[in-house]
Short mmCIF file of C-alpha atoms and ligand atoms in Angstrom, two decimals:
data_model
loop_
_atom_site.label_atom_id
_atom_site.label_comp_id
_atom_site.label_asym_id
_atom_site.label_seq_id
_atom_site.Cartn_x
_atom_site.Cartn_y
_atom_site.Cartn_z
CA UNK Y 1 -40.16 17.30 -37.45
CA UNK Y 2 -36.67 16.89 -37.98
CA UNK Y 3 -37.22 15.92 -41.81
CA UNK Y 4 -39.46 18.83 -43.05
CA UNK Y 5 -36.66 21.22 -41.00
CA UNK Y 6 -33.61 19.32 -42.85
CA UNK Y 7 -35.63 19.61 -46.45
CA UNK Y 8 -36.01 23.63 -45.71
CA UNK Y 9 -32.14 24.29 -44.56
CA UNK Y 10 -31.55 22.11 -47.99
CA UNK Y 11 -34.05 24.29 -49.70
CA UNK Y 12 -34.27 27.78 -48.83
CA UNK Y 13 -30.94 27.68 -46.48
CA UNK Y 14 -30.50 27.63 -43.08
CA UNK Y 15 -31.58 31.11 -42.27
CA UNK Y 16 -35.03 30.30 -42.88
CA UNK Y 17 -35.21 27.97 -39.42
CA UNK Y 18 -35.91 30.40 -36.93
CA UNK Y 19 -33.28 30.63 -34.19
CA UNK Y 20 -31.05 28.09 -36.84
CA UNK Y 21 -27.93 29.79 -36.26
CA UNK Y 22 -27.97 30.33 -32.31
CA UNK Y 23 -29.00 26.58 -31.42
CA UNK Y 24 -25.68 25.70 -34.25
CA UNK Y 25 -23.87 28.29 -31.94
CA UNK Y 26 -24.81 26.27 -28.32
CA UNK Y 27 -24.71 22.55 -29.61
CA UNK Y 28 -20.64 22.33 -30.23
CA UNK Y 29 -20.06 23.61 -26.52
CA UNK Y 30 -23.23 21.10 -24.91
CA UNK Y 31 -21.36 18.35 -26.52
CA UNK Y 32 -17.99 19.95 -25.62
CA UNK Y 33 -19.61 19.91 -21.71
CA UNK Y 34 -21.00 16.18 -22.35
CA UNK Y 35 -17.48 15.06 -23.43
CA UNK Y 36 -15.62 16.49 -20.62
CA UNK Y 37 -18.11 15.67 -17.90
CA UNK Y 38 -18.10 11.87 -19.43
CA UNK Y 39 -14.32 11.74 -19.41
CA UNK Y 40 -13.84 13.36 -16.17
CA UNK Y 41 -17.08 10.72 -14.72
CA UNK Y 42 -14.20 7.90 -15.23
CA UNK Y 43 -14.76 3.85 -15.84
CA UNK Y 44 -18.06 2.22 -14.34
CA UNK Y 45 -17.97 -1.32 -12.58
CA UNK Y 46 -19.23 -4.04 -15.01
CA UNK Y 47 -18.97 -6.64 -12.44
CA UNK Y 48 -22.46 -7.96 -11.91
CA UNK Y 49 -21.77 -10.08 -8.94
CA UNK Y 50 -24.43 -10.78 -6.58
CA UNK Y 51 -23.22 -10.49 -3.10
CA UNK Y 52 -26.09 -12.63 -0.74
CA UNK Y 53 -24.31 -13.85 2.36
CA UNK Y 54 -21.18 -11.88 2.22
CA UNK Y 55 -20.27 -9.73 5.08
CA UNK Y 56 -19.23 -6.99 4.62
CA UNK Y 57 -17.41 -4.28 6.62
CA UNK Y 58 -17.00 -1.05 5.87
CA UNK Y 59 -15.65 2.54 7.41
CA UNK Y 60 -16.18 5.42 6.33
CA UNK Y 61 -19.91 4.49 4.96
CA UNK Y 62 -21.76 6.95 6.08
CA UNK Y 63 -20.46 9.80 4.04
CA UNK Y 64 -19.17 10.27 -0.06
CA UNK Y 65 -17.85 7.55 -1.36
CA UNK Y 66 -17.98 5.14 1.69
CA UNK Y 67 -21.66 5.87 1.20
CA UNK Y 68 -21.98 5.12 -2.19
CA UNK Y 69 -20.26 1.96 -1.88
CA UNK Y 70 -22.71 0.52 1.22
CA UNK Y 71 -25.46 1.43 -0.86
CA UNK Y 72 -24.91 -0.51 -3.74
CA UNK Y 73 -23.52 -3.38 -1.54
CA UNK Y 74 -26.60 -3.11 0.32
CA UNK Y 75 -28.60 -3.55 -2.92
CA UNK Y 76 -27.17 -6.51 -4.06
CA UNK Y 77 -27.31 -8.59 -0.96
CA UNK Y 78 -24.19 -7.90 1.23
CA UNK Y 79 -24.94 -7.92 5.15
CA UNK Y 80 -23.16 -4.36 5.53
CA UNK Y 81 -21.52 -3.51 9.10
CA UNK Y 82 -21.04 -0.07 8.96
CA UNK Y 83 -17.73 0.67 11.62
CA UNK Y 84 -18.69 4.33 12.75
CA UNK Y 85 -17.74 7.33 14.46
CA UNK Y 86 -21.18 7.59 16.74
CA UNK Y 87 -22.47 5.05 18.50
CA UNK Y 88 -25.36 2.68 16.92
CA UNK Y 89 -27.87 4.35 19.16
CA UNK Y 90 -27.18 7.89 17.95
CA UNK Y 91 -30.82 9.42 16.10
CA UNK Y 92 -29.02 10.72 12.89
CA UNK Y 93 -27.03 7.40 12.53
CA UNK Y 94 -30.74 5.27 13.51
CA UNK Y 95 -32.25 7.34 10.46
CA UNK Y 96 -29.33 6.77 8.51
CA UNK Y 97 -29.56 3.34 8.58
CA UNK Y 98 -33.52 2.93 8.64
CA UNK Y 99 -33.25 5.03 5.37
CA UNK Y 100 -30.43 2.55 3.66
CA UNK Y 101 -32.72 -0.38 4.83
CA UNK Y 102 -35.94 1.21 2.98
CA UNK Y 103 -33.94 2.47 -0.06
CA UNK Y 104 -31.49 -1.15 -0.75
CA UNK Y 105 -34.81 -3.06 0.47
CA UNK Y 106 -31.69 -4.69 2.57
CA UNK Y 107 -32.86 -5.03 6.66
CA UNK Y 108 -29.05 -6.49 7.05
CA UNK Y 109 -27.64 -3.22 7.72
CA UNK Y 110 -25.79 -2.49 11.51
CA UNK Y 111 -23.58 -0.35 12.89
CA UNK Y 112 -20.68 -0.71 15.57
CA UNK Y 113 -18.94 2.08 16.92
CA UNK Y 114 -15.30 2.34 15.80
CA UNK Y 115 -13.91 6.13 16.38
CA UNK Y 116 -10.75 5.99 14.19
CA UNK Y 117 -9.27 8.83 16.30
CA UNK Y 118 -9.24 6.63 19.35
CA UNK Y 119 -6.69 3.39 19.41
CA UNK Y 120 -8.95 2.07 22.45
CA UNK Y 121 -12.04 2.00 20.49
CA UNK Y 122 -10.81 0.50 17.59
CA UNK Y 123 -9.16 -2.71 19.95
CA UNK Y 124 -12.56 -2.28 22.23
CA UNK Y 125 -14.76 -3.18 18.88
CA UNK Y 126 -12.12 -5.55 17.03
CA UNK Y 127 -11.13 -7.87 19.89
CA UNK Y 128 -14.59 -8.05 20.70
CA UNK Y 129 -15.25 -9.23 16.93
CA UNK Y 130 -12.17 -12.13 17.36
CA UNK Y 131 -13.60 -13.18 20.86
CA UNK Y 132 -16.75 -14.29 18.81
CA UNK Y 133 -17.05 -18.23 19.40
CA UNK Y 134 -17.52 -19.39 16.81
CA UNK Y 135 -15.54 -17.36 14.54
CA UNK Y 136 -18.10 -14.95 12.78
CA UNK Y 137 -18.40 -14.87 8.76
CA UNK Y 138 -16.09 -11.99 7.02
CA UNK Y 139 -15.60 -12.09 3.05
CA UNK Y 140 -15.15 -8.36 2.62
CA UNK Y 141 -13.30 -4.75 4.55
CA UNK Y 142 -13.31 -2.18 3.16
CA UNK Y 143 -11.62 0.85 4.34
CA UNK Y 144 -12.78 4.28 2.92
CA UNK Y 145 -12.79 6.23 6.68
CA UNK Y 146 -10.39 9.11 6.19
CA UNK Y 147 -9.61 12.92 6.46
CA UNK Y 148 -8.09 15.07 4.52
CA UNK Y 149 -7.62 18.59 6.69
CA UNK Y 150 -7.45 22.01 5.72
CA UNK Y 151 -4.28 23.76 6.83
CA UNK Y 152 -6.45 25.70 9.86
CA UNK Y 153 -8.00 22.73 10.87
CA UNK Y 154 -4.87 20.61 11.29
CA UNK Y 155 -5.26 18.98 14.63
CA UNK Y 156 -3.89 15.86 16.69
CA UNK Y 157 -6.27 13.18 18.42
CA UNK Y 158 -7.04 12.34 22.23
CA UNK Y 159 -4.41 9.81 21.63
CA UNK Y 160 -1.72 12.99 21.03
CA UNK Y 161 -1.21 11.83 17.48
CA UNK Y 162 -1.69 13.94 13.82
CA UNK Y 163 -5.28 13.40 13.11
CA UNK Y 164 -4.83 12.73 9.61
CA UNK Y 165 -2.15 9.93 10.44
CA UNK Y 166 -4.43 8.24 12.57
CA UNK Y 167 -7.44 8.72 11.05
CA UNK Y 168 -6.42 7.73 7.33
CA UNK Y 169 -3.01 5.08 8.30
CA UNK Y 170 -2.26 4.34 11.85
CA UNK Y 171 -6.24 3.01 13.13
CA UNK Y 172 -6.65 0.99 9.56
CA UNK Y 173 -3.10 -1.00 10.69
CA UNK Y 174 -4.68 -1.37 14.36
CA UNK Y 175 -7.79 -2.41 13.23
CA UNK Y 176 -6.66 -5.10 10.63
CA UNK Y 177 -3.52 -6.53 12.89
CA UNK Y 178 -6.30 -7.14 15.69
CA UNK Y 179 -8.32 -8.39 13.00
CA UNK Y 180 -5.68 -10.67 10.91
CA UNK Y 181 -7.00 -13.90 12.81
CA UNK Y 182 -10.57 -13.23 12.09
CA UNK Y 183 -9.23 -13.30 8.09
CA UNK Y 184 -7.12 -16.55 8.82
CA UNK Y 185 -9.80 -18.62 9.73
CA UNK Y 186 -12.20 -18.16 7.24
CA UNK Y 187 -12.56 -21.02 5.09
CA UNK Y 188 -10.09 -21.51 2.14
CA UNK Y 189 -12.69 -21.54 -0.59
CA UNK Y 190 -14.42 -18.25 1.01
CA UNK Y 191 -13.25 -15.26 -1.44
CA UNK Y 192 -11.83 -13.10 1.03
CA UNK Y 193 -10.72 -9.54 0.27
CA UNK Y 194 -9.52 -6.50 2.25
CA UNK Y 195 -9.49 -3.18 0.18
CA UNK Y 196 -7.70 0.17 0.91
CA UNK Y 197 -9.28 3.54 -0.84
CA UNK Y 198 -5.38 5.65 -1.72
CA UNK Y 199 -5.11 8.66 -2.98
CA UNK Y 200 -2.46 9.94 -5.87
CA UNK Y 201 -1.08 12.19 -3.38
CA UNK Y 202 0.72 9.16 -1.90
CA UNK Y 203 3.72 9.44 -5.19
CA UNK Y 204 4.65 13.13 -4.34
CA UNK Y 205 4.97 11.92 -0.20
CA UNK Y 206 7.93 11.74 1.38
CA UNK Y 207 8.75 8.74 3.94
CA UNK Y 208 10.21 10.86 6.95
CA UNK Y 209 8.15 8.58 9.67
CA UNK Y 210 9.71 11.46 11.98
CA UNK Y 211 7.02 13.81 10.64
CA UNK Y 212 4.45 11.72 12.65
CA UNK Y 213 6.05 10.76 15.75
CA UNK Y 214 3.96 11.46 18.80
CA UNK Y 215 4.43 14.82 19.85
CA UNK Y 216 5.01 16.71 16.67
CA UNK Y 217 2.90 19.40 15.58
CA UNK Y 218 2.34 20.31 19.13
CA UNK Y 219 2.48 24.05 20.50
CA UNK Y 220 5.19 24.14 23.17
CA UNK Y 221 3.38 25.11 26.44
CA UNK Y 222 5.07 28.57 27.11
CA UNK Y 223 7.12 28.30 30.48
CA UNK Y 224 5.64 29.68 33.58
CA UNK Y 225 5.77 33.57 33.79
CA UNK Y 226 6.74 33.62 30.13
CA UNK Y 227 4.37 35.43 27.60
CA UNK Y 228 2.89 33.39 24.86
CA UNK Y 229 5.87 33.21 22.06
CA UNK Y 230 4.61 32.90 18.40
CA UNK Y 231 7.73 31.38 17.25
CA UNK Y 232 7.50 29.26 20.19
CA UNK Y 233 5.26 26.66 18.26
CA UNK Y 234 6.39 23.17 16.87
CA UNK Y 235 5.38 23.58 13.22
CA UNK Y 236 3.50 20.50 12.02
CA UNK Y 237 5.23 19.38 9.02
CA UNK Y 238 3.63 19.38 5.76
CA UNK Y 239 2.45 16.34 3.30
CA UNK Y 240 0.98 14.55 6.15
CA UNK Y 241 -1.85 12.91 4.45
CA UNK Y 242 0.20 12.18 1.35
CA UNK Y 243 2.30 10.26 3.75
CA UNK Y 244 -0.69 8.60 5.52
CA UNK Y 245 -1.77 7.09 2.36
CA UNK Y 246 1.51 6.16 1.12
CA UNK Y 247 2.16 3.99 4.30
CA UNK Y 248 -1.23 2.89 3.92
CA UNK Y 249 -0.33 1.40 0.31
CA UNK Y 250 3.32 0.21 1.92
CA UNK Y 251 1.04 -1.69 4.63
CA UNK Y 252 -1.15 -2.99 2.44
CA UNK Y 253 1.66 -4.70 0.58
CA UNK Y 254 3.39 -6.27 3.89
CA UNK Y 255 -0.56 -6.80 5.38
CA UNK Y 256 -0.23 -9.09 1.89
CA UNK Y 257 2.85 -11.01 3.20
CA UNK Y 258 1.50 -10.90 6.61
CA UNK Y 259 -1.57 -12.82 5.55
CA UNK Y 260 0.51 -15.30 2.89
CA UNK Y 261 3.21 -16.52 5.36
CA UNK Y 262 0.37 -18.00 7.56
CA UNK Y 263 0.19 -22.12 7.17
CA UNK Y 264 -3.12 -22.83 7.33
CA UNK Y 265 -3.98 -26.02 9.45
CA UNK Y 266 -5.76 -27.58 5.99
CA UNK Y 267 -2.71 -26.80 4.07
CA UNK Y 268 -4.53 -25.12 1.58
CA UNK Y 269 -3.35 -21.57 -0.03
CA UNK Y 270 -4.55 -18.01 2.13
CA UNK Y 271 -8.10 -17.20 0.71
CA UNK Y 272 -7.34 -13.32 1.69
CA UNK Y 273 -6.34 -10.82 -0.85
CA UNK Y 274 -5.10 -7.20 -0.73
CA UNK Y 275 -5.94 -4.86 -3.39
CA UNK Y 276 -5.72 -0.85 -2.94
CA UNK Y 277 -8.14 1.79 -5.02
CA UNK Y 278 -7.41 4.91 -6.02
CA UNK Y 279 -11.32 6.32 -6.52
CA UNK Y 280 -10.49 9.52 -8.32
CA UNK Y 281 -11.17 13.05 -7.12
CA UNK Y 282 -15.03 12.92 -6.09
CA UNK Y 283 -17.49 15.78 -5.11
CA UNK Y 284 -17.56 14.25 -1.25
CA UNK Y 285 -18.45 16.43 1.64
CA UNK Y 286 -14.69 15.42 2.34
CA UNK Y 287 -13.28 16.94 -0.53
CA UNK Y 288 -15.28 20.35 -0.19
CA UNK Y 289 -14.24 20.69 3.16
CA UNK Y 290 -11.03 20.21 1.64
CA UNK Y 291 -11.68 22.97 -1.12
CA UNK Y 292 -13.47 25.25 0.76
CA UNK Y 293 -10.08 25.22 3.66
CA UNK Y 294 -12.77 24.91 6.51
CA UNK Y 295 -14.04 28.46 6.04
CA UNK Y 296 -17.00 30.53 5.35
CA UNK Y 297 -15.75 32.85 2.57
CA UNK Y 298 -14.45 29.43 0.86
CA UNK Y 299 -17.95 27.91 1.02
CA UNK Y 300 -19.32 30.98 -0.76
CA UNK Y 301 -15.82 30.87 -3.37
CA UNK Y 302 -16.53 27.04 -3.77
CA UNK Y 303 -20.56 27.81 -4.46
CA UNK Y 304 -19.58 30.33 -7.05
CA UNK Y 305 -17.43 27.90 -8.55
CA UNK Y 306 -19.67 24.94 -8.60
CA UNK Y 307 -19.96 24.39 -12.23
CA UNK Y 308 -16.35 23.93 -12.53
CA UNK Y 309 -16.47 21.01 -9.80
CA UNK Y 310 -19.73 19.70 -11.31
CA UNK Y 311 -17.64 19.20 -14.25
CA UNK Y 312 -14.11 18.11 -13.64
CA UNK Y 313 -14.62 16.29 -10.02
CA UNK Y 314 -16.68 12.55 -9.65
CA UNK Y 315 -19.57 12.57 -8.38
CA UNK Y 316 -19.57 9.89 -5.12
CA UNK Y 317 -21.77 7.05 -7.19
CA UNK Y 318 -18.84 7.67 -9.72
CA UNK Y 319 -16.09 7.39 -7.21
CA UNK Y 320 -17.66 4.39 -5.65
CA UNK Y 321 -17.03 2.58 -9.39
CA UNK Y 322 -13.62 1.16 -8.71
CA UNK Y 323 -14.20 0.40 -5.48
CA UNK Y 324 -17.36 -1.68 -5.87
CA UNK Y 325 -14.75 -2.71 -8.55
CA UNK Y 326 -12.27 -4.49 -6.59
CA UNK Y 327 -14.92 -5.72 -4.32
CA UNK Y 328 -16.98 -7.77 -6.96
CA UNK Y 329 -14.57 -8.52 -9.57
CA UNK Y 330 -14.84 -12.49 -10.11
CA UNK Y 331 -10.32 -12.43 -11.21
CA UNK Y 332 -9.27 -11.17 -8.12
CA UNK Y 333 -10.57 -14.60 -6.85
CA UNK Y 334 -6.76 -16.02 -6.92
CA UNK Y 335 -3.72 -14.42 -7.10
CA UNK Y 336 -1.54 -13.13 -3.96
CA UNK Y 337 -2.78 -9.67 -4.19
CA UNK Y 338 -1.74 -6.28 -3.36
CA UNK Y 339 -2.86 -4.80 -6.91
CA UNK Y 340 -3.60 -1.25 -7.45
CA UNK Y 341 -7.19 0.02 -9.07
CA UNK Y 342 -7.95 2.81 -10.38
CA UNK Y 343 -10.85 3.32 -13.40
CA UNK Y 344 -12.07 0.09 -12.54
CA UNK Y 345 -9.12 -1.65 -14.37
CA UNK Y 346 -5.77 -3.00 -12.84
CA UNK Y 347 -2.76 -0.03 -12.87
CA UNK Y 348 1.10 -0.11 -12.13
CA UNK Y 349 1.97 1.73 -8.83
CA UNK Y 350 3.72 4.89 -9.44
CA UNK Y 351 6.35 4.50 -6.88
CA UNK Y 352 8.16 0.79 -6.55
CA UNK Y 353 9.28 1.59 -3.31
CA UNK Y 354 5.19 1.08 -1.94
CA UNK Y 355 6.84 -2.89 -2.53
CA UNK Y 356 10.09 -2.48 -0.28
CA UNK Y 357 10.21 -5.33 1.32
CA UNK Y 358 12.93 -3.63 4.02
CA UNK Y 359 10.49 -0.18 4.19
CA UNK Y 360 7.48 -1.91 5.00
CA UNK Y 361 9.30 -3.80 7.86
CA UNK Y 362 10.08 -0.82 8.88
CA UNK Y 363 6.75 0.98 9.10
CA UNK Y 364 5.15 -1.96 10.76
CA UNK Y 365 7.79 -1.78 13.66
CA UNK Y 366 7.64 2.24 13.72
CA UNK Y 367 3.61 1.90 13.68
CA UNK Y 368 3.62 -0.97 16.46
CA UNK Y 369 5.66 0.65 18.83
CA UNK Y 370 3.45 4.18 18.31
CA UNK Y 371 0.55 2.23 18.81
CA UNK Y 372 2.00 0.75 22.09
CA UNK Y 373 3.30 3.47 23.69
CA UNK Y 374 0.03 5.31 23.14
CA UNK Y 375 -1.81 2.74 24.30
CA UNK Y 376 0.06 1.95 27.13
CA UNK Y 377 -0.41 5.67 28.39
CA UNK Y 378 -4.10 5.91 27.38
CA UNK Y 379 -4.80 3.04 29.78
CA UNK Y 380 -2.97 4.67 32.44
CA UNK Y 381 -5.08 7.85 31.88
CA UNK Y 382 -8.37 6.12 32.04
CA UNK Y 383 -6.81 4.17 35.25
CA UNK Y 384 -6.49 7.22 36.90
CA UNK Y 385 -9.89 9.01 35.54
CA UNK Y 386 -11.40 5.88 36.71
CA UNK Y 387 -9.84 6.64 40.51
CA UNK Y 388 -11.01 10.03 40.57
CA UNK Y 389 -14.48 9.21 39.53
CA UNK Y 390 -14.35 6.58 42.26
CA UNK Y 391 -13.29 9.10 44.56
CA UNK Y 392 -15.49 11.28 43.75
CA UNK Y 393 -18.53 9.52 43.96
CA UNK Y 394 -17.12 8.12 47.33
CA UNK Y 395 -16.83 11.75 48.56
CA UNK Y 396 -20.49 12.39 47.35
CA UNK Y 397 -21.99 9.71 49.42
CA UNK Y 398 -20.24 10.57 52.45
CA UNK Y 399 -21.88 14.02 52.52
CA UNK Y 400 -24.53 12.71 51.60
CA UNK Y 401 -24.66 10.89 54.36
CA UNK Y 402 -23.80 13.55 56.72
CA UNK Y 403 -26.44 15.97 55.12
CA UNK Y 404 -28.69 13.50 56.13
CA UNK Y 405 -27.90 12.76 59.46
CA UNK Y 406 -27.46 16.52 60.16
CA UNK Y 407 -31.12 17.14 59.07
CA UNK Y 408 -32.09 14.88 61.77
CA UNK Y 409 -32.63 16.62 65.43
CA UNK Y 410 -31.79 15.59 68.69
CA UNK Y 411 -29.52 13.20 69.39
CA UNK Y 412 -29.59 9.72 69.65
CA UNK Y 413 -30.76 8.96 73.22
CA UNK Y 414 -33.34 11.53 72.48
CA UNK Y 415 -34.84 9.76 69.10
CA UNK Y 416 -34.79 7.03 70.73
CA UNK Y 417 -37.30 8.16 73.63
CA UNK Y 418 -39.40 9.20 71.26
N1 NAP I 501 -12.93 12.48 -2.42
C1 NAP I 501 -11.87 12.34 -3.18
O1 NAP I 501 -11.67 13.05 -4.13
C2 NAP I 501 -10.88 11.24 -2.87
C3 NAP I 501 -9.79 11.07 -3.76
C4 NAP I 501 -8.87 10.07 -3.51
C5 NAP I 501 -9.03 9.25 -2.39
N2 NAP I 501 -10.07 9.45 -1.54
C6 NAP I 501 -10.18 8.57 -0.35
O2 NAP I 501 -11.44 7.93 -0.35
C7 NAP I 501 -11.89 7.75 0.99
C8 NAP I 501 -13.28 8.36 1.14
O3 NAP I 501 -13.18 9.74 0.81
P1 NAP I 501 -14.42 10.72 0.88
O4 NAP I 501 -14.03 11.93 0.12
O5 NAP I 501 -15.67 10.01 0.55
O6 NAP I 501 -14.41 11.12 2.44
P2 NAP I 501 -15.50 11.90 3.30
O7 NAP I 501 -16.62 12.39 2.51
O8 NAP I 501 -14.74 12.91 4.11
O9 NAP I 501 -15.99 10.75 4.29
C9 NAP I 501 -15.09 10.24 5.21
C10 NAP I 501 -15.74 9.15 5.99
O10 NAP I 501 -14.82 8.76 7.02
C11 NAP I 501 -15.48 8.81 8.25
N3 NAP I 501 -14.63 9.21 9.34
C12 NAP I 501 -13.91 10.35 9.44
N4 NAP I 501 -13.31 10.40 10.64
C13 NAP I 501 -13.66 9.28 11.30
C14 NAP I 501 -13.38 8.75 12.58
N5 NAP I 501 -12.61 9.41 13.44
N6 NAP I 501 -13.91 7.57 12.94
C15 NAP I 501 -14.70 6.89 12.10
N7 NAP I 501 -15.02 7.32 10.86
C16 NAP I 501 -14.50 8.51 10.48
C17 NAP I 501 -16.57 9.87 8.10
O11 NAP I 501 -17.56 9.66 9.06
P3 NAP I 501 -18.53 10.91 9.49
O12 NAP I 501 -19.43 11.10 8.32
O13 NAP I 501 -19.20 10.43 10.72
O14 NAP I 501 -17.62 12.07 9.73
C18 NAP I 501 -17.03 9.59 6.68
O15 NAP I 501 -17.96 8.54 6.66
C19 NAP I 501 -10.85 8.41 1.89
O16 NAP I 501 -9.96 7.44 2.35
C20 NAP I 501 -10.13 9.36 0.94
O17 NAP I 501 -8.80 9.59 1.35
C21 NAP I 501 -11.00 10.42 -1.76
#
């Protein structure tokens, strides 16, 4: 077909082919769209490693890129624990799961409930993964659980902290200091590897750990008898979840030295290694939230505009890449970590201060003594809900009681002639 065609464009010229000129009009701007939407798609994962026997934990799995990532773990072997939001018994995450069994072919899929906006539930699930006797197996975390909130939906957790904080920096340090031991005593030849998902936000961020302290962000309660005052609000400040992931990348590094500085009893060198990922901007249901600010007339802008984020934004598969990446790649094997990936090769951090020795010190102390003072008041709370339910269920059964005895007639003397 294509021969005869050529011969008559040669022959007669090219206005002879029917519709000649208006296909030569379209193909320059398909390719145009194939070029861009390849470039834009970024680097694919060449690493073919097969991952039977490796455990694997992930957050953030059951949505975008987290999703993306379990799935092709899941297909090449990995026993995934998927640290979630809901609890394992909830239908949609049952489905979820029985669906990612069916698809990977993979029945080593669980779930454990780990609600990143809650400090308690991430120490309820991770000291009851280090009480394990024997230790259990762990080669792999990753940690792709995060938020990024419009400005209306900017909010603080039970725990009275920024969501985004806590969500995307302060419940990933939790988790992994509760978890460091579990990483210790994994055997030295056991490839090991704990990976962060970053975002470039993190090099416009500014460190002012100030910005997150408990507290801030929160209206001020108008005094009694006072009307509600609209300037009487503390503003929450802005470039929090730059910040989150640029003290995620600063903890990663000192999480690094953290693991390094422990001598293992066998002498032999730490078999854990750090490495962050930058995934690219991905079409995740994250990112349209983002997009859209959390509103309707935003969902229908962002519809409208679909083409143009078909085009220039990942899709999830293609933001899993580096990812999937850092988590087969047989060279990160040895080394003492803390590299950056992004397109699925290694990259030079944009900001040398995500190495300060001094500023990571810092962050872990400033994180620590969040974490405890929140804790400490969140077990106080439930100390005291715990009373009143007591209490309450104590008052319950006493009228209970005296319902009961009041339907009875007669008094006692009485029922007992009877
Ligand atoms: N998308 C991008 O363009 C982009 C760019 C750079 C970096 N990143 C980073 O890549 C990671 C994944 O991004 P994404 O766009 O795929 O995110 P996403 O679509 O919003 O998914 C976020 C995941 O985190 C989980 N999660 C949120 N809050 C949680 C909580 N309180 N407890 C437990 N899990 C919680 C969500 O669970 P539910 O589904 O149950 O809510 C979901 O599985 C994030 O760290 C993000 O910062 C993304």
């Amino acid at each position: 077909m294509p021969v005869p065609l050529l011969s008559l464009a040669v022959q007669e010229g090219i206005s002879k082919i029917p519709y000649a000129w208006t296909v030569l009009r379209i193909v320059p701007w398909v390719l145009l769209v194939g070029v861009v939407k390849w470039y834009f798609g970024g680097a694919s994962n060449g690493s073919e490693r097969v991952l039977h026997s490796k455990v694997v934990m992930v957050t953030g799995g059951t949505s975008g890129i987290g999703a993306a990532v379990v799935q092709q773990l899941a297909s090449r072997g990995a026993q995934v624990i998927l640290l979630t939001k809901q609890s394992p018994s909830d239908i949609f995450l049952v489905e979820y799961i029985d669906d990612l069994r069916r698809i990977t072919g993979n029945q080593l899929i669980y779930a454990e409930q780990v609600d990143l906006t809650s400090l308690h539930s991430v120490r309820t699930f991770a000291t009851k993964w280090i009480d394990n006797v024997p230790p259990r197996r762990l080669d792999t975390i990753i940690l792709c659980g995060g938020t990024a909130e419009p400005a209306r939906a900017h909010g603080q957790t039970e725990d009275g902290i920024d969501r985004e904080w806590q969500v995307n920096y302060l419940a990933n340090y939790h988790l992994l200091s509760i978890l460091s031991p579990a990483l210790r005593v994994q055997p030295a030849h056991r490839d090991t590897r704990v990976i962060f998902a970053t975002c470039s936000s993190y090099i416009g961020a500014q460190f002012e750990l100030d910005n997150v302290k408990r507290g801030v962000g929160m209206a001020i309660p108008p005094k009694p008898g006072q009307p509600k005052n609209k300037n009487n609000s503390n503003k929450r400040p802005k470039g929090i979840y730059a910040l989150s992931k640029l003290a995620l990348m600063i903890f990663a590094q000192s999480f690094q030295r953290h693991l390094n500085s422990y001598e293992r009893p066998d002498k032999l060198p730490p078999c854990t290694r750090v490495l962050i990922v930058d995934p690219g901007q991905t079409r995740t249901p994250g990112m349209r939230r983002w997009l859209t600010g959390g509103s309707l007339w935003g969902l229908v802008l962002y519809l409208l505009t679909w083409p143009v984020w078909w085009l220039f934004l990942k899709s999830p598969h293609q933001g899993a890449q580096s990812i999937l990446y850092a988590a087969m790649e047989e060279r990160y094997q040895r080394g003492n970590g803390g590299w950056l990936i992004k397109e699925c090769r290694e990259v030079d951090c944009a900001r040398s201060d995500v190495r300060d020795d001094a500023l990571g010190k810092r962050l872990w102390e400033f994180s620590e003594k969040q974490i405890e003072e929140t804790e400490k008041e969140g077990a106080v709370k439930r100390a005291l809900e715990k009373k009143e339910a007591e209490q309450k269920a104590e008052t319950q059964t006493r009228k209970e009681t005296a319902s009961a005895k009041a339907q009875t007639t007669g008094s006692r003397r009485s029922r007992k002639n009877k």
